[in-house]
C-alpha cells in the first residue's frame, strides 16, 4: 500500500517527506563509510564476500574431481573402452587443490566433496583430505566412491577428517553388477558399505535407475533403509573392524539412505529415452508395495533430493530429479574438474581454467575475481530447461540431431544466447533477428552495456573488430585434430566402399579438398592469421552397419599461433565434398559433429573423446 494511504500523524508524514528529499545527498557519504568499513575488514583479514550469482544464489559447496580415471565402465557413464585421459602434467597437484580450497573457503565455501572418476584411485587422497580438514572454515568433507577399493583406505580417510561417504551401487544382484559395470567387484562394494556403516552415522547409496535394467530392484533398495543390524550377516565382523580401528560406534549405526538418480545423458553413454524412467514412475512402484506407509519428508536447504521415508524404517530414500524436475533454483554448487577447470553448472559447457591461473602465479584476488565473473554468468537453470519449459521427454544434451521447431523456443534460445554478450558490448546496438521459418519471431533486441570486457580478444575497447597481435608469442610446433561425420544411405555406403561412384573416387577427392580448404582458412575466417601449414591429412572410417562416414583431420605447423581453425575447416570441407560427390544419388545425407578433438603446442592444450 502506498505510504500516502496509510493513517499516520501529519508531523510524521512531513518528516518522512523531508527525509526522502535529502536522502540522495547522503548517499555519497554512506558509500564512503561503507568503503572505509570494507577496507578495515580487509586489513583485519575478515572473510571475503561469498560468491553470489545474479539470481541471488550464495555458493557454499565445492565439488572437486581428483582424477578422470575409473576402475569401472558403467553403462550410463562412459564407453567400454574408457575415455581419453588428460596428460598427468595437466592435472591439479595436491598443493594446487589445497590452495584452491583455501581460496574458496575464504569466500564462505564450507562443504567439500571429492569425486572422480574414482577418487580413491588417487594415491595422495588421504593427504588431500587431511590438508583440507586443517583449512579454516571447512566443516564438511564428503567422498563419492564406487566402493571397489574404498574399504582399503576408509580407515585412513576417516582418521584424516572425512565426514561423509556416498557409495554408488546400481544393483543388488552380483551377475547384473558385472553386466552394468563391465567389471567384477560386487562383493568388494558390499564390504565397503558394511565398513562405512561402522564408521559413519549415515551412509548414502547412489543408484542410477534405468528402465528394464534395474527398475525391478527399486523396492529392494528401499528395503535397505530398514535397521540394517538384522540384515547384515557379517555384523560381528563389522563391529570387530570398528573396534580394531578404535572407531566410536554411533547411535545411528546401520542407517543407510538410498538416493535414486534419474538416468541422464553424458558423453559416450549412448543415451536412450527408452531407458529413462522419471521419479514419479519410481514412486508409484514404491507406493504399490508400501501403500500408506510412504511419508514425504521436509527437504533440507539446497537439497538435490526429494526425500521420503517408509514408516518404521531407520533410513530414508529420495530422488535426484535432474531430468524431470530440476532443482536449479537452490543450486549452491561449484565444480572443479581434475584438470583444474571451474564449472558453475554440471550441464553447462562453459569452463574457466583455475590451473592456468595458479601456474602463472596469479594472486588470490585475481583468481577470486575470475571465479566471481564466472559465477555471475551462471544461468538461472541448466540448458535442458529453456524458457522455463522442460522437454516432454528426456532428450540427450549431446544429440546433434535435436532440432527446436517451436517458434517461441527458437526465439528464446537466440535471445538467451545473445544475452551472454551483454558484459562485452560497449555501446548501444540493435540486432534484428529474422527466421525464414517464421516471420513471427523477428524481433529487435537492444543490447545495452556500460563497459567492455577483455573476454573477447577480437574486440577492441570501442567495440570494433580487431586481429589479435601474435608477434610477441614464441614460435613452436603445434598440432590440431578435428573430427566430423556424415550420415549416408545404404546405397552410398556401397558405392563409397566399392569406389563405384560415377563422379570418381569420393574419399580421395575429399582428402585433396581438405588440404585445399586448410590453405584457404585465413581467407574464409575473418581475423584468422595466415600461417605456414606443415602438414594436413584427412582419414576416413566407414561404418557400414550405421551407414556413417567418420572423418578425422590432423593439421600441423611451426608457428606462433594455433592451427585448430585449419583442422576444423579441412574436416568441414572434406564432409562437404563427400556430400557434393554423392548428391546426385540422394540428398538424404546429414553432416554433423564437426568438432575439435585436440590441440597442442600452445599456451593451453585441449583433448576430447574421439569417436573415430
Tab-separated table of N, CA and C in Angstrom, residues 44-159:
chain	number	residue	atom	x	y	z
A	44	UNK	N	42.044	-6.346	8.476
A	44	UNK	CA	41.987	-7.244	9.627
A	44	UNK	C	41.934	-8.706	9.208
A	45	UNK	N	41.835	-8.952	7.932
A	45	UNK	CA	41.767	-10.334	7.459
A	45	UNK	C	40.379	-10.918	7.554
A	46	UNK	N	39.368	-10.079	7.543
A	46	UNK	CA	37.997	-10.579	7.634
A	46	UNK	C	37.663	-11.398	6.402
A	47	UNK	N	36.675	-12.291	6.537
A	47	UNK	CA	36.273	-13.161	5.437
A	47	UNK	C	35.837	-12.334	4.232
A	48	UNK	N	36.161	-12.830	3.053
A	48	UNK	CA	35.779	-12.133	1.836
A	48	UNK	C	34.315	-12.404	1.528
A	49	UNK	N	33.795	-11.620	0.595
A	49	UNK	CA	32.398	-11.787	0.229
A	49	UNK	C	32.177	-13.149	-0.417
A	50	UNK	N	31.023	-13.761	-0.191
A	50	UNK	CA	30.731	-15.056	-0.818
A	50	UNK	C	30.514	-14.889	-2.316
A	51	UNK	N	30.603	-15.997	-3.034
A	51	UNK	CA	30.340	-15.985	-4.469
A	51	UNK	C	28.827	-16.072	-4.676
A	52	UNK	N	28.248	-15.011	-5.223
A	52	UNK	CA	26.801	-14.919	-5.413
A	52	UNK	C	26.520	-14.642	-6.879
A	53	UNK	N	25.561	-15.368	-7.464
A	53	UNK	CA	25.221	-15.127	-8.863
A	53	UNK	C	24.125	-14.076	-8.973
A	54	UNK	N	23.727	-13.771	-10.197
A	54	UNK	CA	22.745	-12.708	-10.423
A	54	UNK	C	21.336	-13.109	-10.020
A	55	UNK	N	21.155	-14.365	-9.638
A	55	UNK	CA	19.845	-14.848	-9.196
A	55	UNK	C	19.782	-15.001	-7.677
A	56	UNK	N	20.783	-14.442	-6.993
A	56	UNK	CA	20.782	-14.426	-5.542
A	56	UNK	C	21.234	-15.708	-4.877
A	57	UNK	N	21.790	-16.645	-5.628
A	57	UNK	CA	22.227	-17.917	-5.048
A	57	UNK	C	23.635	-17.776	-4.473
A	58	UNK	N	23.749	-18.027	-3.171
A	58	UNK	CA	25.034	-17.974	-2.478
A	58	UNK	C	25.667	-19.365	-2.529
A	59	UNK	N	26.906	-19.446	-2.958
A	59	UNK	CA	27.560	-20.740	-3.170
A	59	UNK	C	28.426	-21.108	-1.971
A	60	UNK	N	28.119	-22.260	-1.387
A	60	UNK	CA	28.828	-22.712	-0.188
A	60	UNK	C	29.350	-24.138	-0.323
A	61	UNK	N	29.259	-24.726	-1.503
A	61	UNK	CA	29.549	-26.148	-1.698
A	61	UNK	C	30.435	-26.296	-2.931
A	62	UNK	N	31.590	-26.935	-2.756
A	62	UNK	CA	32.534	-27.129	-3.859
A	62	UNK	C	32.798	-28.615	-4.062
A	63	UNK	N	32.591	-29.081	-5.290
A	63	UNK	CA	32.878	-30.468	-5.659
A	63	UNK	C	34.178	-30.487	-6.468
A	64	UNK	N	35.105	-31.332	-6.065
A	64	UNK	CA	36.419	-31.389	-6.707
A	64	UNK	C	36.656	-32.789	-7.257
A	65	UNK	N	36.899	-32.872	-8.545
A	65	UNK	CA	37.256	-34.152	-9.162
A	65	UNK	C	38.758	-34.361	-9.000
A	66	UNK	N	39.140	-35.456	-8.351
A	66	UNK	CA	40.555	-35.725	-8.104
A	66	UNK	C	41.228	-36.442	-9.265
A	67	UNK	N	40.450	-37.108	-10.096
A	67	UNK	CA	41.020	-37.858	-11.211
A	67	UNK	C	39.950	-38.127	-12.252
A	68	UNK	N	40.383	-38.327	-13.492
A	68	UNK	CA	39.467	-38.727	-14.556
A	68	UNK	C	39.354	-40.247	-14.653
A	69	UNK	N	40.286	-40.951	-14.036
A	69	UNK	CA	40.332	-42.407	-14.144
A	69	UNK	C	39.221	-43.060	-13.330
A	70	UNK	N	38.779	-44.228	-13.799
A	70	UNK	CA	37.802	-45.017	-13.049
A	70	UNK	C	38.097	-46.493	-13.285
A	71	UNK	N	37.858	-47.306	-12.251
A	71	UNK	CA	38.102	-48.743	-12.373
A	71	UNK	C	36.845	-49.516	-12.728
A	72	UNK	N	35.759	-48.808	-13.086
A	72	UNK	CA	34.553	-49.431	-13.622
A	72	UNK	C	34.240	-48.803	-14.974
A	73	UNK	N	33.342	-49.432	-15.725
A	73	UNK	CA	32.904	-48.902	-17.018
A	73	UNK	C	31.378	-48.957	-17.064
A	74	UNK	N	30.741	-48.236	-16.156
A	74	UNK	CA	29.285	-48.282	-16.030
A	74	UNK	C	28.609	-47.872	-17.335
A	75	UNK	N	27.506	-48.543	-17.655
A	75	UNK	CA	26.821	-48.338	-18.929
A	75	UNK	C	26.397	-46.894	-19.131
A	76	UNK	N	25.957	-46.235	-18.064
A	76	UNK	CA	25.401	-44.889	-18.188
A	76	UNK	C	26.468	-43.804	-18.091
A	77	UNK	N	27.718	-44.191	-17.858
A	77	UNK	CA	28.737	-43.204	-17.528
A	77	UNK	C	29.781	-43.012	-18.619
A	78	UNK	N	30.292	-44.100	-19.173
A	78	UNK	CA	31.350	-43.963	-20.170
A	78	UNK	C	31.371	-45.175	-21.089
A	79	UNK	N	31.996	-45.016	-22.259
A	79	UNK	CA	32.082	-46.151	-23.185
A	79	UNK	C	32.975	-47.247	-22.623
A	80	UNK	N	32.817	-48.443	-23.162
A	80	UNK	CA	33.546	-49.607	-22.654
A	80	UNK	C	35.055	-49.421	-22.737
A	81	UNK	N	35.519	-48.729	-23.780
A	81	UNK	CA	36.959	-48.544	-23.950
A	81	UNK	C	37.511	-47.442	-23.066
A	82	UNK	N	36.643	-46.790	-22.284
A	82	UNK	CA	37.088	-45.700	-21.431
A	82	UNK	C	37.111	-44.384	-22.186
A	83	UNK	N	37.744	-43.384	-21.605
A	83	UNK	CA	37.820	-42.067	-22.232
A	83	UNK	C	39.285	-41.670	-22.375
A	84	UNK	N	39.528	-40.764	-23.299
A	84	UNK	CA	40.888	-40.271	-23.492
A	84	UNK	C	41.263	-39.405	-22.299
A	85	UNK	N	42.353	-39.738	-21.643
A	85	UNK	CA	42.722	-39.086	-20.394
A	85	UNK	C	43.614	-37.873	-20.632
A	86	UNK	N	43.488	-36.904	-19.752
A	86	UNK	CA	44.348	-35.733	-19.778
A	86	UNK	C	45.757	-36.127	-19.333
A	87	UNK	N	46.797	-35.588	-19.969
A	87	UNK	CA	48.164	-35.891	-19.517
A	87	UNK	C	48.329	-35.557	-18.036
A	88	UNK	N	49.042	-36.390	-17.275
A	88	UNK	CA	49.197	-36.164	-15.826
A	88	UNK	C	49.697	-34.769	-15.474
A	89	UNK	N	50.554	-34.205	-16.324
A	89	UNK	CA	51.102	-32.878	-16.030
A	89	UNK	C	50.039	-31.793	-16.062
A	90	UNK	N	48.903	-32.078	-16.694
A	90	UNK	CA	47.831	-31.084	-16.784
A	90	UNK	C	46.792	-31.233	-15.679
A	91	UNK	N	46.947	-32.238	-14.822
A	91	UNK	CA	46.026	-32.426	-13.703
A	91	UNK	C	46.473	-31.578	-12.519
A	92	UNK	N	45.527	-31.241	-11.659
A	92	UNK	CA	45.856	-30.466	-10.468
A	92	UNK	C	46.705	-31.292	-9.513
A	93	UNK	N	47.732	-30.673	-8.951
A	93	UNK	CA	48.522	-31.317	-7.905
A	93	UNK	C	47.809	-31.149	-6.567
A	94	UNK	N	48.267	-31.869	-5.558
A	94	UNK	CA	47.651	-31.735	-4.234
A	94	UNK	C	47.826	-30.320	-3.699
A	95	UNK	N	48.987	-29.704	-3.943
A	95	UNK	CA	49.201	-28.323	-3.487
A	95	UNK	C	48.221	-27.367	-4.157
A	96	UNK	N	47.975	-27.574	-5.443
A	96	UNK	CA	47.043	-26.700	-6.164
A	96	UNK	C	45.617	-26.898	-5.665
A	97	UNK	N	45.250	-28.139	-5.383
A	97	UNK	CA	43.911	-28.410	-4.845
A	97	UNK	C	43.730	-27.716	-3.509
A	98	UNK	N	44.727	-27.837	-2.639
A	98	UNK	CA	44.630	-27.233	-1.305
A	98	UNK	C	44.556	-25.716	-1.403
A	99	UNK	N	45.345	-25.128	-2.296
A	99	UNK	CA	45.294	-23.672	-2.423
A	99	UNK	C	43.916	-23.205	-2.895
A	100	UNK	N	43.337	-23.942	-3.836
A	100	UNK	CA	42.003	-23.576	-4.305
A	100	UNK	C	40.975	-23.692	-3.187
A	101	UNK	N	41.060	-24.757	-2.396
A	101	UNK	CA	40.115	-24.915	-1.284
A	101	UNK	C	40.283	-23.773	-0.288
A	102	UNK	N	41.519	-23.387	-0.004
A	102	UNK	CA	41.763	-22.258	0.904
A	102	UNK	C	41.114	-20.991	0.365
A	103	UNK	N	41.257	-20.770	-0.931
A	103	UNK	CA	40.678	-19.572	-1.535
A	103	UNK	C	39.154	-19.615	-1.479
A	104	UNK	N	38.565	-20.749	-1.861
A	104	UNK	CA	37.105	-20.863	-1.822
A	104	UNK	C	36.590	-20.755	-0.389
A	105	UNK	N	37.328	-21.325	0.569
A	105	UNK	CA	36.908	-21.250	1.971
A	105	UNK	C	36.886	-19.810	2.463
A	106	UNK	N	37.810	-18.984	1.967
A	106	UNK	CA	37.831	-17.575	2.377
A	106	UNK	C	36.612	-16.821	1.871
A	107	UNK	N	35.902	-17.412	0.905
A	107	UNK	CA	34.681	-16.804	0.371
A	107	UNK	C	33.423	-17.519	0.868
A	108	UNK	N	33.544	-18.277	1.926
A	108	UNK	CA	32.362	-18.864	2.547
A	108	UNK	C	32.052	-20.291	2.162
A	109	UNK	N	32.846	-20.898	1.286
A	109	UNK	CA	32.642	-22.321	0.978
A	109	UNK	C	33.007	-23.131	2.218
A	110	UNK	N	32.069	-23.936	2.731
A	110	UNK	CA	32.366	-24.722	3.931
A	110	UNK	C	32.164	-26.220	3.728
A	111	UNK	N	31.686	-26.607	2.543
A	111	UNK	CA	31.427	-28.017	2.275
A	111	UNK	C	32.200	-28.436	1.033
A	112	UNK	N	32.992	-29.483	1.161
A	112	UNK	CA	33.796	-30.013	0.063
A	112	UNK	C	33.379	-31.453	-0.206
A	113	UNK	N	33.240	-31.807	-1.475
A	113	UNK	CA	33.019	-33.208	-1.835
A	113	UNK	C	34.047	-33.604	-2.888
A	114	UNK	N	34.724	-34.714	-2.625
A	114	UNK	CA	35.750	-35.233	-3.524
A	114	UNK	C	35.139	-36.304	-4.413
A	115	UNK	N	35.315	-36.139	-5.719
A	115	UNK	CA	34.712	-37.050	-6.688
A	115	UNK	C	35.768	-37.479	-7.701
A	116	UNK	N	35.338	-38.102	-8.775
A	116	UNK	CA	36.244	-38.538	-9.825
A	116	UNK	C	35.606	-38.334	-11.180
A	117	UNK	N	35.813	-39.316	-12.086
A	117	UNK	CA	36.442	-40.602	-11.930
A	117	UNK	C	36.142	-41.298	-10.604
A	118	UNK	N	37.079	-42.120	-10.218
A	118	UNK	CA	37.011	-42.776	-8.914
A	118	UNK	C	38.102	-42.188	-8.026
A	119	UNK	N	37.729	-41.350	-7.052
A	119	UNK	CA	38.730	-40.594	-6.281
A	119	UNK	C	39.686	-41.457	-5.476
A	120	UNK	N	39.257	-42.661	-5.059
A	120	UNK	CA	40.144	-43.491	-4.244
A	120	UNK	C	41.306	-44.065	-5.045
A	121	UNK	N	41.273	-43.928	-6.368
A	121	UNK	CA	42.406	-44.357	-7.195
A	121	UNK	C	43.610	-43.448	-6.960
A	122	UNK	N	43.329	-42.200	-6.623
A	122	UNK	CA	44.419	-41.237	-6.436
A	122	UNK	C	45.225	-41.595	-5.188
A	123	UNK	N	46.529	-41.709	-5.344
A	123	UNK	CA	47.380	-42.205	-4.265
A	123	UNK	C	47.462	-41.249	-3.082
A	124	UNK	N	47.371	-39.940	-3.346
A	124	UNK	CA	47.528	-38.972	-2.259
A	124	UNK	C	46.194	-38.495	-1.699
A	125	UNK	N	45.136	-39.285	-1.862
A	125	UNK	CA	43.816	-38.846	-1.415
A	125	UNK	C	43.762	-38.646	0.092
A	126	UNK	N	44.421	-39.500	0.868
A	126	UNK	CA	44.406	-39.352	2.332
A	126	UNK	C	45.085	-38.047	2.731
A	127	UNK	N	46.210	-37.746	2.106
A	127	UNK	CA	46.914	-36.493	2.386
A	127	UNK	C	46.039	-35.289	2.039
A	128	UNK	N	45.346	-35.363	0.904
A	128	UNK	CA	44.486	-34.253	0.487
A	128	UNK	C	43.376	-34.022	1.502
A	129	UNK	N	42.729	-35.096	1.960
A	129	UNK	CA	41.656	-34.964	2.952
A	129	UNK	C	42.187	-34.335	4.232
A	130	UNK	N	43.340	-34.783	4.680
A	130	UNK	CA	43.909	-34.261	5.928
A	130	UNK	C	44.241	-32.782	5.810
A	131	UNK	N	44.780	-32.374	4.679
A	131	UNK	CA	45.133	-30.964	4.499
A	131	UNK	C	43.885	-30.092	4.375
A	132	UNK	N	42.852	-30.613	3.736
A	132	UNK	CA	41.599	-29.852	3.639
A	132	UNK	C	40.960	-29.694	5.015
A	133	UNK	N	41.050	-30.747	5.837
A	133	UNK	CA	40.469	-30.686	7.185
A	133	UNK	C	41.071	-29.543	8.001
A	134	UNK	N	42.333	-29.225	7.758
A	134	UNK	CA	43.027	-28.201	8.538
A	134	UNK	C	42.805	-26.787	8.013
A	135	UNK	N	41.981	-26.639	6.994
A	135	UNK	CA	41.694	-25.312	6.438
A	135	UNK	C	40.556	-24.671	7.222
A	136	UNK	N	40.769	-23.453	7.677
A	136	UNK	CA	39.743	-22.732	8.435
A	136	UNK	C	38.478	-22.567	7.600
A	137	UNK	N	37.356	-22.847	8.224
A	137	UNK	CA	36.067	-22.652	7.571
A	137	UNK	C	35.472	-23.905	6.979
A	138	UNK	N	36.270	-24.929	6.729
A	138	UNK	CA	35.753	-26.178	6.156
A	138	UNK	C	35.191	-27.043	7.280
A	139	UNK	N	33.911	-27.354	7.206
A	139	UNK	CA	33.257	-28.132	8.266
A	139	UNK	C	32.797	-29.498	7.785
A	140	UNK	N	32.815	-29.715	6.481
A	140	UNK	CA	32.255	-30.958	5.950
A	140	UNK	C	33.089	-31.416	4.760
A	141	UNK	N	33.623	-32.640	4.830
A	141	UNK	CA	34.389	-33.211	3.722
A	141	UNK	C	33.741	-34.534	3.346
A	142	UNK	N	33.152	-34.590	2.174
A	142	UNK	CA	32.476	-35.793	1.713
A	142	UNK	C	33.238	-36.467	0.589
A	143	UNK	N	32.881	-37.715	0.333
A	143	UNK	CA	33.523	-38.502	-0.714
A	143	UNK	C	32.465	-39.318	-1.431
A	144	UNK	N	32.511	-39.318	-2.759
A	144	UNK	CA	31.653	-40.190	-3.562
A	144	UNK	C	32.529	-41.229	-4.236
A	145	UNK	N	32.239	-42.512	-3.981
A	145	UNK	CA	33.095	-43.601	-4.446
A	145	UNK	C	32.249	-44.738	-4.992
A	146	UNK	N	32.856	-45.536	-5.877
A	146	UNK	CA	32.161	-46.736	-6.345
A	146	UNK	C	32.394	-47.926	-5.424
A	147	UNK	N	33.258	-47.768	-4.422
A	147	UNK	CA	33.419	-48.775	-3.389
A	147	UNK	C	34.358	-49.915	-3.703
A	148	UNK	N	34.953	-49.944	-4.886
A	148	UNK	CA	35.793	-51.083	-5.259
A	148	UNK	C	37.031	-51.189	-4.360
A	149	UNK	N	37.741	-50.089	-4.157
A	149	UNK	CA	38.932	-50.119	-3.294
A	149	UNK	C	38.744	-49.274	-2.041
A	150	UNK	N	37.544	-48.801	-1.814
A	150	UNK	CA	37.290	-47.895	-0.692
A	150	UNK	C	37.619	-48.527	0.653
A	151	UNK	N	37.283	-49.799	0.834
A	151	UNK	CA	37.495	-50.450	2.131
A	151	UNK	C	38.958	-50.412	2.553
A	152	UNK	N	39.873	-50.434	1.589
A	152	UNK	CA	41.297	-50.431	1.909
A	152	UNK	C	41.757	-49.091	2.482
A	153	UNK	N	41.050	-48.012	2.135
A	153	UNK	CA	41.501	-46.677	2.531
A	153	UNK	C	40.559	-45.979	3.501
A	154	UNK	N	39.413	-46.590	3.798
A	154	UNK	CA	38.381	-45.885	4.554
A	154	UNK	C	38.828	-45.546	5.968
A	155	UNK	N	39.551	-46.438	6.616
A	155	UNK	CA	40.016	-46.155	7.974
A	155	UNK	C	40.909	-44.919	7.974
A	156	UNK	N	41.882	-44.873	7.053
A	156	UNK	CA	42.792	-43.734	6.984
A	156	UNK	C	42.045	-42.449	6.630
A	157	UNK	N	41.068	-42.562	5.730
A	157	UNK	CA	40.300	-41.381	5.332
A	157	UNK	C	39.488	-40.837	6.499
A	158	UNK	N	38.897	-41.735	7.283
A	158	UNK	CA	38.132	-41.319	8.459
A	158	UNK	C	39.032	-40.591	9.454
A	159	UNK	N	40.202	-41.151	9.717
A	159	UNK	CA	41.133	-40.535	10.655
A	159	UNK	C	41.669	-39.210	10.115
